[in-house]
Amino acid sequence: MEEAPLYQWFAEPSGPLESKFLSRVLNGRLTKEECRYIGFREQMYRPELIRRTVLEVLGTMLSCQLAYQYGLSSNVAGGTHHARRDKGAGYTILNDLAIAANFITDEKLNKKTIVGVERVLVIDTDVHQGDGTASFSALHDQNRLFTLSLHCADNYPQLKATSTYDVGLPAGCDDDEYMEALQKSVCQAISETKPQFVLYDAGVDVYANDKLGRLKITENGIHQRDRYVIDKCVGEGIPVVAVVGGGYDKDVNALARRHAIVHEECAFVW
């Protein structure tokens, strides 16, 4: 990590983040209000949290290089989709999806480890809208980034952003309703945007008993969801990277088991 050119990869002018914001994050100098808005408050000054934040983003970038080579890869972290160009939010600090999309569509930045990728589609199935990813207007305006957000309409954030495709699901949505909406929206997004790379945010906060979820998706439903998205991308010949997204449970073993589902499905499709 110490040798990685973080400012070049993450911050403007070559990266998508505001340079001053990145500097405050890396040096533990965010204001109290910025820390409160993220949600971690005084924890934001801890070196281990800052390091973990950076490694999470680098993990998604590395996964992109692997998926470009092999067609499929997954990160055991990532999906920080509420973070914006100049601030973090909703327990996410640096937006790995936007940083990765910028990295893989810039051959000079990635030193041609990934070539020929001009259009990236983010398929975001976290229960909360990917408002931060949708806010990276420069990437959207250049047609380098397209976003599909399949989320609970009656959930955080209260003020929604505008994704390329927004599918707001009603509270209490079950497996069958969910899969119908997922298949329709994923097919539409892939058909219309013709992505050359997919970043898949596989949040497990859609689970019926997730304390921040409000949907009624079973663990079997999560398996179906992940297998469908991954198999669809691989079948279309589109490199895909899966990241874990959100999930909230006091039983950390149960939560870890749900987060492992996307990796199990990656292995199955592989």
PDB file of C-alpha atoms in Angstrom:
ATOM      1  CA  MET A   1       0.000   0.000   0.000  1.00  0.00           C
ATOM      2  CA  GLU A   2       2.796   2.393   0.886  1.00  0.00           C
ATOM      3  CA  GLU A   3       4.178   2.212  -2.660  1.00  0.00           C
ATOM      4  CA  ALA A   4       0.831   2.646  -4.439  1.00  0.00           C
ATOM      5  CA  PRO A   5       0.328   6.019  -6.178  1.00  0.00           C
ATOM      6  CA  LEU A   6      -2.906   6.678  -4.335  1.00  0.00           C
ATOM      7  CA  TYR A   7      -3.337  10.311  -5.336  1.00  0.00           C
ATOM      8  CA  GLN A   8      -2.773   9.461  -8.994  1.00  0.00           C
ATOM      9  CA  TRP A   9      -5.248   6.572  -8.911  1.00  0.00           C
ATOM     10  CA  PHE A  10      -7.873   8.076  -6.594  1.00  0.00           C
ATOM     11  CA  ALA A  11      -7.798  11.856  -6.947  1.00  0.00           C
ATOM     12  CA  GLU A  12      -8.312  14.466  -9.626  1.00  0.00           C
ATOM     13  CA  PRO A  13      -7.167  15.212 -12.238  1.00  0.00           C
ATOM     14  CA  SER A  14      -6.505  11.552 -13.136  1.00  0.00           C
ATOM     15  CA  GLY A  15      -8.835  10.025 -10.524  1.00  0.00           C
ATOM     16  CA  PRO A  16     -12.471  10.825  -9.645  1.00  0.00           C
ATOM     17  CA  LEU A  17     -12.097  12.138  -6.068  1.00  0.00           C
ATOM     18  CA  GLU A  18     -11.439  15.650  -4.852  1.00  0.00           C
ATOM     19  CA  SER A  19      -7.769  15.790  -3.887  1.00  0.00           C
ATOM     20  CA  LYS A  20      -8.294  17.783  -0.672  1.00  0.00           C
ATOM     21  CA  PHE A  21     -10.928  15.342   0.561  1.00  0.00           C
ATOM     22  CA  LEU A  22      -8.645  12.375  -0.115  1.00  0.00           C
ATOM     23  CA  SER A  23      -5.831  14.104   1.749  1.00  0.00           C
ATOM     24  CA  ARG A  24      -8.040  14.678   4.800  1.00  0.00           C
ATOM     25  CA  VAL A  25      -9.063  11.002   4.795  1.00  0.00           C
ATOM     26  CA  LEU A  26      -5.528   9.636   4.458  1.00  0.00           C
ATOM     27  CA  ASN A  27      -4.111  11.956   7.094  1.00  0.00           C
ATOM     28  CA  GLY A  28      -6.908  11.557   9.629  1.00  0.00           C
ATOM     29  CA  ARG A  29      -7.971  15.190   9.323  1.00  0.00           C
ATOM     30  CA  LEU A  30     -11.649  14.979   8.494  1.00  0.00           C
ATOM     31  CA  THR A  31     -13.802  17.443  10.411  1.00  0.00           C
ATOM     32  CA  LYS A  32     -16.120  16.191  13.155  1.00  0.00           C
ATOM     33  CA  GLU A  33     -19.065  16.926  10.894  1.00  0.00           C
ATOM     34  CA  GLU A  34     -17.556  14.880   8.051  1.00  0.00           C
ATOM     35  CA  CYS A  35     -16.949  11.976  10.443  1.00  0.00           C
ATOM     36  CA  ARG A  36     -20.501  12.237  11.790  1.00  0.00           C
ATOM     37  CA  TYR A  37     -21.931  12.201   8.269  1.00  0.00           C
ATOM     38  CA  ILE A  38     -19.951   9.053   7.442  1.00  0.00           C
ATOM     39  CA  GLY A  39     -21.120   7.433  10.679  1.00  0.00           C
ATOM     40  CA  PHE A  40     -17.843   6.276  12.189  1.00  0.00           C
ATOM     41  CA  ARG A  41     -17.307   9.506  14.163  1.00  0.00           C
ATOM     42  CA  GLU A  42     -14.082   9.411  16.221  1.00  0.00           C
ATOM     43  CA  GLN A  43     -13.128   6.032  14.706  1.00  0.00           C
ATOM     44  CA  MET A  44     -12.234   7.835  11.468  1.00  0.00           C
ATOM     45  CA  TYR A  45      -8.938   8.965  12.979  1.00  0.00           C
ATOM     46  CA  ARG A  46      -7.714   5.423  13.648  1.00  0.00           C
ATOM     47  CA  PRO A  47      -4.816   4.434  11.340  1.00  0.00           C
ATOM     48  CA  GLU A  48      -6.129   0.881  11.009  1.00  0.00           C
ATOM     49  CA  LEU A  49      -9.498   2.120   9.696  1.00  0.00           C
ATOM     50  CA  ILE A  50      -7.785   4.429   7.213  1.00  0.00           C
ATOM     51  CA  ARG A  51      -5.569   1.568   6.039  1.00  0.00           C
ATOM     52  CA  ARG A  52      -8.525  -0.775   5.760  1.00  0.00           C
ATOM     53  CA  THR A  53     -10.403   1.840   3.710  1.00  0.00           C
ATOM     54  CA  VAL A  54      -7.568   2.138   1.206  1.00  0.00           C
ATOM     55  CA  LEU A  55      -6.976  -1.619   0.966  1.00  0.00           C
ATOM     56  CA  GLU A  56     -10.667  -2.131   0.259  1.00  0.00           C
ATOM     57  CA  VAL A  57     -10.438   0.118  -2.804  1.00  0.00           C
ATOM     58  CA  LEU A  58      -7.165  -1.431  -3.951  1.00  0.00           C
ATOM     59  CA  GLY A  59      -8.775  -4.854  -3.611  1.00  0.00           C
ATOM     60  CA  THR A  60     -11.516  -3.875  -6.041  1.00  0.00           C
ATOM     61  CA  MET A  61      -8.950  -2.460  -8.460  1.00  0.00           C
ATOM     62  CA  LEU A  62      -6.903  -5.672  -8.298  1.00  0.00           C
ATOM     63  CA  SER A  63     -10.064  -7.710  -8.803  1.00  0.00           C
ATOM     64  CA  CYS A  64     -10.712  -5.700 -11.968  1.00  0.00           C
ATOM     65  CA  GLN A  65      -7.309  -6.612 -13.344  1.00  0.00           C
ATOM     66  CA  LEU A  66      -7.956 -10.274 -12.546  1.00  0.00           C
ATOM     67  CA  ALA A  67     -11.437 -10.238 -14.064  1.00  0.00           C
ATOM     68  CA  TYR A  68     -10.081  -8.639 -17.209  1.00  0.00           C
ATOM     69  CA  GLN A  69      -7.628 -11.525 -17.493  1.00  0.00           C
ATOM     70  CA  TYR A  70      -9.885 -14.395 -16.365  1.00  0.00           C
ATOM     71  CA  GLY A  71     -13.429 -13.080 -16.845  1.00  0.00           C
ATOM     72  CA  LEU A  72     -14.513 -13.185 -13.198  1.00  0.00           C
ATOM     73  CA  SER A  73     -13.194 -12.069  -9.829  1.00  0.00           C
ATOM     74  CA  SER A  74     -14.498 -11.019  -6.419  1.00  0.00           C
ATOM     75  CA  ASN A  75     -13.379  -8.829  -3.545  1.00  0.00           C
ATOM     76  CA  VAL A  76     -14.057  -9.751   0.084  1.00  0.00           C
ATOM     77  CA  ALA A  77     -14.806  -6.076   0.743  1.00  0.00           C
ATOM     78  CA  GLY A  78     -15.989  -3.109  -1.335  1.00  0.00           C
ATOM     79  CA  GLY A  79     -19.318  -1.742  -2.462  1.00  0.00           C
ATOM     80  CA  THR A  80     -18.864   1.648  -0.785  1.00  0.00           C
ATOM     81  CA  HIS A  81     -21.623   3.159  -2.885  1.00  0.00           C
ATOM     82  CA  HIS A  82     -22.748   6.118  -0.728  1.00  0.00           C
ATOM     83  CA  ALA A  83     -19.375   7.882  -0.843  1.00  0.00           C
ATOM     84  CA  ARG A  84     -19.127  10.839  -3.222  1.00  0.00           C
ATOM     85  CA  ARG A  85     -16.411  12.801  -4.937  1.00  0.00           C
ATOM     86  CA  ASP A  86     -15.846  15.083  -1.961  1.00  0.00           C
ATOM     87  CA  LYS A  87     -17.331  13.320   1.065  1.00  0.00           C
ATOM     88  CA  GLY A  88     -18.154   9.977   2.602  1.00  0.00           C
ATOM     89  CA  ALA A  89     -21.604   8.942   3.786  1.00  0.00           C
ATOM     90  CA  GLY A  90     -23.593   6.025   5.146  1.00  0.00           C
ATOM     91  CA  TYR A  91     -20.583   4.137   6.580  1.00  0.00           C
ATOM     92  CA  THR A  92     -18.704   4.386   3.278  1.00  0.00           C
ATOM     93  CA  ILE A  93     -15.622   6.545   2.898  1.00  0.00           C
ATOM     94  CA  LEU A  94     -14.025   6.198  -0.547  1.00  0.00           C
ATOM     95  CA  ASN A  95     -16.178   4.969  -3.432  1.00  0.00           C
ATOM     96  CA  ASP A  96     -14.350   1.905  -4.751  1.00  0.00           C
ATOM     97  CA  LEU A  97     -16.846   1.451  -7.606  1.00  0.00           C
ATOM     98  CA  ALA A  98     -16.239   4.918  -9.073  1.00  0.00           C
ATOM     99  CA  ILE A  99     -12.488   4.701  -8.542  1.00  0.00           C
ATOM    100  CA  ALA A 100     -12.369   1.280 -10.214  1.00  0.00           C
ATOM    101  CA  ALA A 101     -14.558   2.388 -13.132  1.00  0.00           C
ATOM    102  CA  ASN A 102     -12.256   5.332 -13.733  1.00  0.00           C
ATOM    103  CA  PHE A 103      -9.163   3.128 -13.467  1.00  0.00           C
ATOM    104  CA  ILE A 104     -10.264   0.444 -15.920  1.00  0.00           C
ATOM    105  CA  THR A 105     -11.401   2.961 -18.561  1.00  0.00           C
ATOM    106  CA  ASP A 106      -8.117   4.901 -18.508  1.00  0.00           C
ATOM    107  CA  GLU A 107      -5.345   2.903 -20.175  1.00  0.00           C
ATOM    108  CA  LYS A 108      -2.715   5.489 -19.262  1.00  0.00           C
ATOM    109  CA  LEU A 109      -3.701   5.282 -15.594  1.00  0.00           C
ATOM    110  CA  ASN A 110      -3.804   1.487 -15.477  1.00  0.00           C
ATOM    111  CA  LYS A 111      -0.679   1.218 -17.655  1.00  0.00           C
ATOM    112  CA  LYS A 112      -2.522  -0.922 -20.190  1.00  0.00           C
ATOM    113  CA  THR A 113      -3.169  -3.743 -17.730  1.00  0.00           C
ATOM    114  CA  ILE A 114      -6.753  -3.296 -18.977  1.00  0.00           C
ATOM    115  CA  VAL A 115      -7.312  -2.170 -22.572  1.00  0.00           C
ATOM    116  CA  GLY A 116     -10.314  -1.511 -24.763  1.00  0.00           C
ATOM    117  CA  VAL A 117     -12.801  -0.925 -21.932  1.00  0.00           C
ATOM    118  CA  GLU A 118     -14.793   2.245 -22.495  1.00  0.00           C
ATOM    119  CA  ARG A 119     -18.126   1.487 -20.785  1.00  0.00           C
ATOM    120  CA  VAL A 120     -18.610   0.131 -17.261  1.00  0.00           C
ATOM    121  CA  LEU A 121     -21.962  -0.873 -15.792  1.00  0.00           C
ATOM    122  CA  VAL A 122     -22.429  -0.987 -12.032  1.00  0.00           C
ATOM    123  CA  ILE A 123     -25.166  -3.432 -11.050  1.00  0.00           C
ATOM    124  CA  ASP A 124     -25.977  -2.445  -7.478  1.00  0.00           C
ATOM    125  CA  THR A 125     -28.300  -4.775  -5.557  1.00  0.00           C
ATOM    126  CA  ASP A 126     -27.608  -3.426  -2.081  1.00  0.00           C
ATOM    127  CA  VAL A 127     -30.906  -2.654  -0.315  1.00  0.00           C
ATOM    128  CA  HIS A 128     -29.951   1.045  -0.242  1.00  0.00           C
ATOM    129  CA  GLN A 129     -29.720   3.101  -3.403  1.00  0.00           C
ATOM    130  CA  GLY A 130     -26.208   3.606  -4.770  1.00  0.00           C
ATOM    131  CA  ASP A 131     -26.587   7.361  -4.584  1.00  0.00           C
ATOM    132  CA  GLY A 132     -22.885   8.090  -4.230  1.00  0.00           C
ATOM    133  CA  THR A 133     -21.902   6.142  -7.348  1.00  0.00           C
ATOM    134  CA  ALA A 134     -24.709   7.844  -9.277  1.00  0.00           C
ATOM    135  CA  SER A 135     -23.306  11.253  -8.293  1.00  0.00           C
ATOM    136  CA  PHE A 136     -20.016  10.913 -10.203  1.00  0.00           C
ATOM    137  CA  SER A 137     -21.315  13.071 -13.024  1.00  0.00           C
ATOM    138  CA  ALA A 138     -18.023  13.391 -14.904  1.00  0.00           C
ATOM    139  CA  LEU A 139     -17.826   9.633 -15.468  1.00  0.00           C
ATOM    140  CA  HIS A 140     -21.496   9.485 -16.411  1.00  0.00           C
ATOM    141  CA  ASP A 141     -21.251  12.460 -18.763  1.00  0.00           C
ATOM    142  CA  GLN A 142     -18.334  10.806 -20.570  1.00  0.00           C
ATOM    143  CA  ASN A 143     -20.402   7.598 -20.976  1.00  0.00           C
ATOM    144  CA  ARG A 144     -17.733   5.671 -19.074  1.00  0.00           C
ATOM    145  CA  LEU A 145     -20.006   4.753 -16.168  1.00  0.00           C
ATOM    146  CA  PHE A 146     -23.605   3.539 -16.123  1.00  0.00           C
ATOM    147  CA  THR A 147     -25.452   2.627 -12.930  1.00  0.00           C
ATOM    148  CA  LEU A 148     -28.317   0.248 -12.219  1.00  0.00           C
ATOM    149  CA  SER A 149     -29.588   0.454  -8.649  1.00  0.00           C
ATOM    150  CA  LEU A 150     -32.117  -2.127  -7.442  1.00  0.00           C
ATOM    151  CA  HIS A 151     -33.066  -1.040  -3.934  1.00  0.00           C
ATOM    152  CA  CYS A 152     -35.839  -0.662  -1.383  1.00  0.00           C
ATOM    153  CA  ALA A 153     -37.648   2.563  -2.267  1.00  0.00           C
ATOM    154  CA  ASP A 154     -38.596   3.233   1.367  1.00  0.00           C
ATOM    155  CA  ASN A 155     -35.086   3.216   2.781  1.00  0.00           C
ATOM    156  CA  TYR A 156     -31.886   5.277   3.067  1.00  0.00           C
ATOM    157  CA  PRO A 157     -31.108   7.700   1.539  1.00  0.00           C
ATOM    158  CA  GLN A 158     -34.290   9.687   1.944  1.00  0.00           C
ATOM    159  CA  LEU A 159     -33.344  11.938  -0.976  1.00  0.00           C
ATOM    160  CA  LYS A 160     -32.507   9.646  -3.869  1.00  0.00           C
ATOM    161  CA  ALA A 161     -29.969  10.408  -6.591  1.00  0.00           C
ATOM    162  CA  THR A 162     -30.587   9.686 -10.270  1.00  0.00           C
ATOM    163  CA  SER A 163     -28.937   6.500 -11.514  1.00  0.00           C
ATOM    164  CA  THR A 164     -28.953   5.482 -15.157  1.00  0.00           C
ATOM    165  CA  TYR A 165     -31.554   2.926 -14.069  1.00  0.00           C
ATOM    166  CA  ASP A 166     -33.378   3.069 -10.731  1.00  0.00           C
ATOM    167  CA  VAL A 167     -35.633   0.240  -9.587  1.00  0.00           C
ATOM    168  CA  GLY A 168     -37.272   1.100  -6.277  1.00  0.00           C
ATOM    169  CA  LEU A 169     -38.805  -1.991  -4.695  1.00  0.00           C
ATOM    170  CA  PRO A 170     -41.607  -1.905  -2.107  1.00  0.00           C
ATOM    171  CA  ALA A 171     -40.890  -2.843   1.509  1.00  0.00           C
ATOM    172  CA  GLY A 172     -41.661  -6.499   2.084  1.00  0.00           C
ATOM    173  CA  CYS A 173     -40.694  -7.559  -1.456  1.00  0.00           C
ATOM    174  CA  ASP A 174     -40.144 -11.340  -1.548  1.00  0.00           C
ATOM    175  CA  ASP A 175     -37.872 -13.633  -3.592  1.00  0.00           C
ATOM    176  CA  ASP A 176     -40.188 -14.028  -6.571  1.00  0.00           C
ATOM    177  CA  GLU A 177     -40.948 -10.326  -6.944  1.00  0.00           C
ATOM    178  CA  TYR A 178     -37.298  -9.511  -6.487  1.00  0.00           C
ATOM    179  CA  MET A 179     -36.020 -11.940  -9.109  1.00  0.00           C
ATOM    180  CA  GLU A 180     -38.573 -10.735 -11.645  1.00  0.00           C
ATOM    181  CA  ALA A 181     -37.446  -7.119 -11.192  1.00  0.00           C
ATOM    182  CA  LEU A 182     -33.778  -8.119 -11.196  1.00  0.00           C
ATOM    183  CA  GLN A 183     -33.903 -10.118 -14.416  1.00  0.00           C
ATOM    184  CA  LYS A 184     -35.886  -7.461 -16.257  1.00  0.00           C
ATOM    185  CA  SER A 185     -33.656  -4.563 -15.189  1.00  0.00           C
ATOM    186  CA  VAL A 186     -30.335  -6.369 -15.702  1.00  0.00           C
ATOM    187  CA  CYS A 187     -31.333  -7.490 -19.194  1.00  0.00           C
ATOM    188  CA  GLN A 188     -32.446  -3.973 -20.078  1.00  0.00           C
ATOM    189  CA  ALA A 189     -29.297  -2.320 -18.721  1.00  0.00           C
ATOM    190  CA  ILE A 190     -26.948  -4.719 -20.497  1.00  0.00           C
ATOM    191  CA  SER A 191     -28.888  -4.514 -23.757  1.00  0.00           C
ATOM    192  CA  GLU A 192     -29.002  -0.721 -23.795  1.00  0.00           C
ATOM    193  CA  THR A 193     -25.609   0.268 -22.393  1.00  0.00           C
ATOM    194  CA  LYS A 194     -23.600  -2.573 -23.948  1.00  0.00           C
ATOM    195  CA  PRO A 195     -21.048  -2.612 -21.128  1.00  0.00           C
ATOM    196  CA  GLN A 196     -17.547  -3.947 -21.611  1.00  0.00           C
ATOM    197  CA  PHE A 197     -17.125  -4.476 -17.870  1.00  0.00           C
ATOM    198  CA  VAL A 198     -19.518  -4.990 -14.937  1.00  0.00           C
ATOM    199  CA  LEU A 199     -19.013  -4.140 -11.266  1.00  0.00           C
ATOM    200  CA  TYR A 200     -21.545  -6.040  -9.161  1.00  0.00           C
ATOM    201  CA  ASP A 201     -22.432  -4.805  -5.667  1.00  0.00           C
ATOM    202  CA  ALA A 202     -23.906  -7.853  -3.924  1.00  0.00           C
ATOM    203  CA  GLY A 203     -25.175  -6.296  -0.694  1.00  0.00           C
ATOM    204  CA  VAL A 204     -26.797  -8.820   1.641  1.00  0.00           C
ATOM    205  CA  ASP A 205     -28.864  -6.233   3.506  1.00  0.00           C
ATOM    206  CA  VAL A 206     -31.755  -7.376   1.292  1.00  0.00           C
ATOM    207  CA  TYR A 207     -32.030 -10.341   3.690  1.00  0.00           C
ATOM    208  CA  ALA A 208     -35.375 -10.641   5.467  1.00  0.00           C
ATOM    209  CA  ASN A 209     -33.930 -10.300   8.977  1.00  0.00           C
ATOM    210  CA  ASP A 210     -31.332  -7.632   8.233  1.00  0.00           C
ATOM    211  CA  LYS A 211     -31.860  -4.847  10.758  1.00  0.00           C
ATOM    212  CA  LEU A 212     -31.577  -2.120   8.091  1.00  0.00           C
ATOM    213  CA  GLY A 213     -33.170  -3.948   5.175  1.00  0.00           C
ATOM    214  CA  ARG A 214     -36.993  -3.895   4.983  1.00  0.00           C
ATOM    215  CA  LEU A 215     -37.144  -6.499   2.206  1.00  0.00           C
ATOM    216  CA  LYS A 216     -38.076 -10.171   2.688  1.00  0.00           C
ATOM    217  CA  ILE A 217     -35.381 -11.944   0.693  1.00  0.00           C
ATOM    218  CA  THR A 218     -34.266 -15.366   1.931  1.00  0.00           C
ATOM    219  CA  GLU A 219     -30.714 -16.696   1.848  1.00  0.00           C
ATOM    220  CA  ASN A 220     -31.805 -18.902  -1.040  1.00  0.00           C
ATOM    221  CA  GLY A 221     -33.040 -15.772  -2.778  1.00  0.00           C
ATOM    222  CA  ILE A 222     -29.616 -14.184  -2.347  1.00  0.00           C
ATOM    223  CA  HIS A 223     -28.039 -17.285  -3.896  1.00  0.00           C
ATOM    224  CA  GLN A 224     -30.430 -17.015  -6.861  1.00  0.00           C
ATOM    225  CA  ARG A 225     -29.722 -13.314  -7.275  1.00  0.00           C
ATOM    226  CA  ASP A 226     -25.950 -13.658  -7.234  1.00  0.00           C
ATOM    227  CA  ARG A 227     -25.894 -16.650  -9.535  1.00  0.00           C
ATOM    228  CA  TYR A 228     -28.159 -14.910 -12.034  1.00  0.00           C
ATOM    229  CA  VAL A 229     -26.086 -11.718 -12.258  1.00  0.00           C
ATOM    230  CA  ILE A 230     -22.732 -13.479 -12.401  1.00  0.00           C
ATOM    231  CA  ASP A 231     -23.888 -16.118 -14.871  1.00  0.00           C
ATOM    232  CA  LYS A 232     -25.526 -13.460 -17.058  1.00  0.00           C
ATOM    233  CA  CYS A 233     -22.301 -11.446 -17.295  1.00  0.00           C
ATOM    234  CA  VAL A 234     -20.068 -14.465 -17.877  1.00  0.00           C
ATOM    235  CA  GLY A 235     -22.511 -15.828 -20.449  1.00  0.00           C
ATOM    236  CA  GLU A 236     -22.450 -12.502 -22.304  1.00  0.00           C
ATOM    237  CA  GLY A 237     -18.650 -12.497 -22.256  1.00  0.00           C
ATOM    238  CA  ILE A 238     -18.488  -9.423 -19.997  1.00  0.00           C
ATOM    239  CA  PRO A 239     -15.756  -9.394 -17.327  1.00  0.00           C
ATOM    240  CA  VAL A 240     -17.406  -9.024 -13.923  1.00  0.00           C
ATOM    241  CA  VAL A 241     -16.129  -8.130 -10.465  1.00  0.00           C
ATOM    242  CA  ALA A 242     -18.287  -8.831  -7.415  1.00  0.00           C
ATOM    243  CA  VAL A 243     -17.978  -6.795  -4.203  1.00  0.00           C
ATOM    244  CA  VAL A 244     -19.781  -7.558  -0.960  1.00  0.00           C
ATOM    245  CA  GLY A 245     -21.769  -4.390  -0.233  1.00  0.00           C
ATOM    246  CA  GLY A 246     -23.817  -3.898   2.910  1.00  0.00           C
ATOM    247  CA  GLY A 247     -25.164  -6.234   5.555  1.00  0.00           C
ATOM    248  CA  TYR A 248     -26.129  -5.649   9.202  1.00  0.00           C
ATOM    249  CA  ASP A 249     -26.500  -8.296  11.901  1.00  0.00           C
ATOM    250  CA  LYS A 250     -25.309  -8.617  15.502  1.00  0.00           C
ATOM    251  CA  ASP A 251     -24.588 -12.279  14.734  1.00  0.00           C
ATOM    252  CA  VAL A 252     -21.334 -11.747  12.838  1.00  0.00           C
ATOM    253  CA  ASN A 253     -21.008 -15.416  11.925  1.00  0.00           C
ATOM    254  CA  ALA A 254     -24.424 -15.403  10.261  1.00  0.00           C
ATOM    255  CA  LEU A 255     -23.551 -12.162   8.493  1.00  0.00           C
ATOM    256  CA  ALA A 256     -20.232 -13.576   7.278  1.00  0.00           C
ATOM    257  CA  ARG A 257     -22.071 -16.605   5.943  1.00  0.00           C
ATOM    258  CA  ARG A 258     -24.371 -14.368   3.897  1.00  0.00           C
ATOM    259  CA  HIS A 259     -21.456 -12.292   2.610  1.00  0.00           C
ATOM    260  CA  ALA A 260     -19.796 -15.531   1.507  1.00  0.00           C
ATOM    261  CA  ILE A 261     -22.720 -16.366  -0.782  1.00  0.00           C
ATOM    262  CA  VAL A 262     -21.470 -14.219  -3.655  1.00  0.00           C
ATOM    263  CA  HIS A 263     -18.062 -15.908  -3.510  1.00  0.00           C
ATOM    264  CA  GLU A 264     -19.720 -19.318  -3.500  1.00  0.00           C
ATOM    265  CA  GLU A 265     -21.700 -18.353  -6.578  1.00  0.00           C
ATOM    266  CA  CYS A 266     -18.605 -16.978  -8.297  1.00  0.00           C
ATOM    267  CA  ALA A 267     -16.943 -20.348  -7.690  1.00  0.00           C
ATOM    268  CA  PHE A 268     -20.015 -22.197  -9.002  1.00  0.00           C
ATOM    269  CA  VAL A 269     -20.163 -20.172 -12.227  1.00  0.00           C
ATOM    270  CA  TRP A 270     -16.392 -20.401 -12.653  1.00  0.00           C
TER     271      TRP A 270
END
